Coordinates of C-alpha atoms in Angstrom, one line a residue:
Chain A
X1 CA 0.0 15.3 -15.2
X2 CA 0.7 12.6 -12.2
X3 CA 3.3 9.6 -13.2
X4 CA 4.9 7.1 -11.7
X5 CA 7.9 5.2 -13.1
X6 CA 9.0 1.8 -11.2
X7 CA 13.2 1.4 -11.5
X8 CA 15.4 -1.2 -10.3
X9 CA 17.5 -4.3 -10.9
X10 CA 15.8 -6.8 -13.8
X11 CA 17.1 -9.5 -12.5
X12 CA 17.8 -11.0 -9.0
X13 CA 19.0 -14.4 -7.6
X14 CA 17.2 -17.1 -5.5
X15 CA 17.3 -16.2 -2.0
X16 CA 18.3 -12.3 -2.3
X17 CA 16.0 -9.6 -1.6
X18 CA 13.9 -8.1 -4.6
X19 CA 14.4 -4.2 -4.2
X20 CA 12.4 -1.5 -7.2
X21 CA 11.3 1.7 -6.3
X22 CA 9.1 3.9 -8.0
X23 CA 9.6 7.6 -8.7
X24 CA 5.9 9.8 -8.7
X25 CA 6.4 13.1 -10.8
X26 CA 3.8 15.8 -11.5
X27 CA 2.6 15.8 -7.7
X28 CA 3.4 14.8 -4.3
X29 CA 3.7 11.4 -2.4
X30 CA 2.5 13.0 0.8
X31 CA -1.2 13.9 -1.0
X32 CA -3.6 13.3 2.4
X33 CA -6.0 11.6 -0.2
X34 CA -3.9 8.8 -1.8
X35 CA -2.0 5.9 -0.8
X36 CA 0.4 4.5 -3.3
X37 CA 0.6 0.7 -3.8
X38 CA 2.6 -1.7 -5.1
X39 CA 0.8 -4.7 -7.4
X40 CA 2.5 -7.7 -9.5
X41 CA 1.7 -9.9 -12.4
X42 CA 3.7 -13.5 -13.1
X43 CA 3.8 -13.7 -16.8
X44 CA 0.6 -14.8 -18.4
X45 CA -1.0 -14.3 -15.1
X46 CA -2.9 -12.3 -13.2
X47 CA -2.9 -9.6 -11.0
X48 CA -1.8 -9.8 -7.3
X49 CA -1.9 -6.9 -4.6
X50 CA 0.9 -6.5 -2.8
X51 CA 0.8 -4.0 -0.6
X52 CA 0.2 0.1 0.2
X53 CA 1.6 2.2 2.0
X54 CA 0.5 6.0 3.1
X55 CA 2.9 9.2 3.4
X56 CA 3.3 8.9 7.3
X57 CA 4.3 5.3 6.7
X58 CA 1.3 3.1 8.0
X59 CA 1.1 0.5 5.4
X60 CA -1.3 -2.8 4.6
X61 CA -0.1 -5.4 2.8
X62 CA -1.1 -8.7 1.6
X63 CA -1.4 -11.3 4.3
X64 CA 0.2 -14.0 1.4
X65 CA 3.8 -12.2 1.6
X66 CA 3.6 -9.7 4.5
X67 CA 6.9 -12.0 6.3
X68 CA 8.7 -11.2 3.2
X69 CA 7.2 -8.0 2.1
X70 CA 8.6 -4.6 3.3
X71 CA 7.1 -1.1 2.0
X72 CA 8.9 2.3 2.9
X73 CA 8.4 5.7 1.9
X74 CA 10.7 9.1 1.0
X75 CA 8.4 12.4 1.0
X76 CA 12.0 14.2 0.3
X77 CA 12.3 12.5 -3.2
X78 CA 8.7 11.7 -3.7
X79 CA 9.1 8.2 -4.0
X80 CA 8.3 4.9 -1.9
X81 CA 9.5 1.5 -2.3
X82 CA 9.4 -2.3 -2.2
X83 CA 11.5 -4.7 -0.9
X84 CA 11.0 -8.6 -1.1
X85 CA 13.2 -10.8 0.5
X86 CA 14.0 -14.8 -0.1
X87 CA 12.6 -14.4 -3.2
X88 CA 11.8 -17.5 -5.9
X89 CA 11.3 -18.2 -9.0
X90 CA 7.4 -17.6 -8.3
X91 CA 8.3 -14.0 -7.2
X92 CA 9.2 -13.4 -11.1
X93 CA 6.9 -10.9 -13.2
X94 CA 6.2 -7.4 -14.0
X95 CA 5.3 -5.2 -10.6
X96 CA 3.4 -1.7 -11.1
X97 CA 3.7 0.9 -8.8
X98 CA -0.1 2.8 -8.5
X99 CA -1.6 4.9 -6.7
X100 CA -4.8 3.6 -4.6
X101 CA -7.4 5.8 -3.1
X102 CA -7.9 6.3 0.5
X103 CA -11.3 5.5 1.4
X104 CA -13.5 6.9 3.7
X105 CA -12.3 4.9 6.7
X106 CA -8.9 5.7 6.1
X107 CA -8.0 2.7 4.4
X108 CA -6.6 2.5 0.7
X109 CA -9.2 0.9 -0.6
X110 CA -10.2 2.7 -3.3
X111 CA -9.4 2.3 -6.8
X112 CA -5.7 2.4 -8.5
X113 CA -5.3 5.3 -10.8
X114 CA -2.6 6.0 -12.4
X115 CA -0.4 3.0 -13.1
X116 CA 3.4 3.4 -13.6
X117 CA 4.1 1.5 -16.9
X118 CA 5.6 -1.7 -14.6
X119 CA 8.8 -3.3 -14.3
X120 CA 10.3 -6.9 -15.1
X121 CA 11.8 -8.6 -12.4
X122 CA 13.6 -11.8 -13.1
X123 CA 14.3 -14.4 -10.3
X124 CA 17.1 -16.9 -11.5
X125 CA 20.6 -18.1 -10.9
Chain B
X1 CA -6.0 -17.7 -5.8
X2 CA -8.1 -14.8 -6.5
X3 CA -11.4 -14.9 -4.0
X4 CA -12.9 -13.1 -6.9
X5 CA -14.2 -15.2 -9.8
X6 CA -14.1 -14.4 -13.5
X7 CA -14.7 -16.3 -16.3
X8 CA -11.5 -16.9 -18.1
X9 CA -12.6 -15.9 -21.5
X10 CA -15.3 -14.4 -23.3
X11 CA -15.7 -13.7 -27.5
X12 CA -18.3 -11.6 -29.5
X13 CA -18.9 -10.2 -32.7
X14 CA -17.7 -7.1 -33.3
X15 CA -21.1 -4.5 -32.6
X16 CA -22.3 -6.5 -30.6
X17 CA -22.3 -6.8 -26.4
X18 CA -20.6 -8.9 -23.8
X19 CA -20.8 -8.7 -20.4
X20 CA -18.7 -10.4 -17.3
X21 CA -19.7 -11.4 -14.6
X22 CA -17.5 -11.2 -11.2
X23 CA -18.6 -13.2 -8.1
X24 CA -17.4 -11.9 -4.8
X25 CA -18.8 -12.8 -1.1
X26 CA -19.7 -10.1 1.9
X27 CA -16.3 -10.0 2.7
X28 CA -15.3 -7.8 -0.3
X29 CA -17.8 -7.3 -3.4
X30 CA -20.8 -7.7 -1.2
X31 CA -19.0 -4.5 1.6
X32 CA -17.3 -2.5 0.0
X33 CA -17.3 -0.7 -4.1
X34 CA -15.9 -2.8 -7.1
X35 CA -13.4 -1.6 -9.8
X36 CA -12.6 -2.5 -13.1
X37 CA -9.5 -2.3 -15.0
X38 CA -8.4 -3.0 -18.8
X39 CA -5.4 -4.3 -19.9
X40 CA -4.6 -4.0 -23.2
X41 CA -1.9 -6.7 -24.8
X42 CA 1.3 -6.0 -23.2
X43 CA 0.9 -2.4 -21.8
X44 CA -0.6 -1.7 -18.0
X45 CA -4.0 -2.0 -16.4
X46 CA -5.9 1.1 -16.6
X47 CA -8.5 2.1 -15.1
X48 CA -12.5 1.3 -16.2
X49 CA -15.2 1.0 -13.8
X50 CA -14.5 3.1 -10.4
X51 CA -17.6 3.2 -7.1
X52 CA -19.3 0.0 -8.7
X53 CA -20.8 2.0 -11.9
X54 CA -18.6 5.1 -12.4
X55 CA -17.0 5.8 -15.6
X56 CA -13.5 8.0 -15.5
X57 CA -12.9 10.9 -17.6
X58 CA -12.0 9.6 -21.2
X59 CA -13.7 6.7 -20.9
X60 CA -15.8 5.4 -23.3
X61 CA -19.9 5.5 -22.5
X62 CA -19.9 1.9 -24.7
X63 CA -18.6 0.8 -21.1
X64 CA -20.7 0.6 -18.3
X65 CA -20.8 -1.5 -14.3
X66 CA -23.3 -2.8 -12.2
X67 CA -23.0 -4.9 -8.7
X68 CA -26.3 -6.7 -7.0
X69 CA -25.4 -8.7 -3.4
X70 CA -22.1 -10.4 -3.9
X71 CA -21.6 -10.0 -8.0
X72 CA -21.0 -7.8 -10.3
X73 CA -21.0 -7.3 -13.7
X74 CA -18.7 -5.3 -16.4
X75 CA -20.8 -4.6 -20.0
X76 CA -19.3 -3.8 -23.2
X77 CA -21.9 -2.6 -26.1
X78 CA -21.1 -1.9 -29.4
X79 CA -17.4 -4.5 -29.2
X80 CA -14.6 -2.5 -31.4
X81 CA -11.2 -5.0 -31.8
X82 CA -9.8 -2.1 -29.5
X83 CA -11.5 -3.7 -27.2
X84 CA -9.8 -6.7 -27.3
X85 CA -8.0 -7.0 -23.8
X86 CA -7.8 -8.5 -20.5
X87 CA -10.1 -7.4 -17.9
X88 CA -10.0 -7.6 -13.8
X89 CA -13.1 -6.8 -11.4
X90 CA -11.1 -5.7 -7.7
X91 CA -12.6 -4.8 -4.3
X92 CA -11.5 -4.2 -1.0
X93 CA -11.7 -7.4 1.3
X94 CA -12.6 -6.9 4.8
X95 CA -11.6 -10.4 5.8
X96 CA -8.1 -10.6 4.4
X97 CA -7.8 -6.5 5.1
X98 CA -6.1 -5.9 1.8
X99 CA -7.1 -5.4 -1.9
X100 CA -8.6 -8.5 -4.4
X101 CA -8.1 -8.7 -7.9
X102 CA -10.2 -11.3 -9.8
X103 CA -9.1 -13.5 -11.8
X104 CA -9.4 -11.9 -15.2
X105 CA -11.6 -12.5 -18.3
X106 CA -9.6 -12.1 -22.2
X107 CA -12.0 -10.6 -24.6
X108 CA -11.6 -11.5 -28.7
X109 CA -14.0 -9.8 -30.7
X110 CA -15.1 -12.8 -33.8

């Protein structure tokens, strides 16, 4: 059974870079049928897609975050990572990693399943 | 702000039926599959419906999805207290070239 687990600092200072890693277990991150993605949820608010990456390194980013986001993959460790630069209090959220299906058009336009349990990242000095 | 609009909340008595709407446009719902997620309090979202109306293994058949044009709906029949959760629709958006979630709907069982 595929499982995803987020890890990283729970507290980040304003203007610094948020860094999280998602470790995939029970399956290979090099699967040809799936991308790997990040979604976040500010406290008490809705879900926001951040971006998705294929094992080859191909990425799709949310246009509203694109200038600050980098998602990378390490197939040797079966992990993928998120970096969000120049963070502010508005970036405080629970960050989830999840697996989106790759659609017929080769985009990560399928459903997200499974999801990690999420990790709260607070931006504060 | 989300491009998929849902009602903030719906409520109904146990054993009744509720429907949650999800309104989008031709660039998302009108041209791509809709997925629905259930988020129980304090938990990660879970896939509830995929490809507009398909149920993943293990999901109760009290849940059903439908789509017409640029709108989609999630129905929950035989409402139970365990169905109290937030529900999100989602779809790929061709204009944004990204995945978009709905605004979310809180379901309360009276």
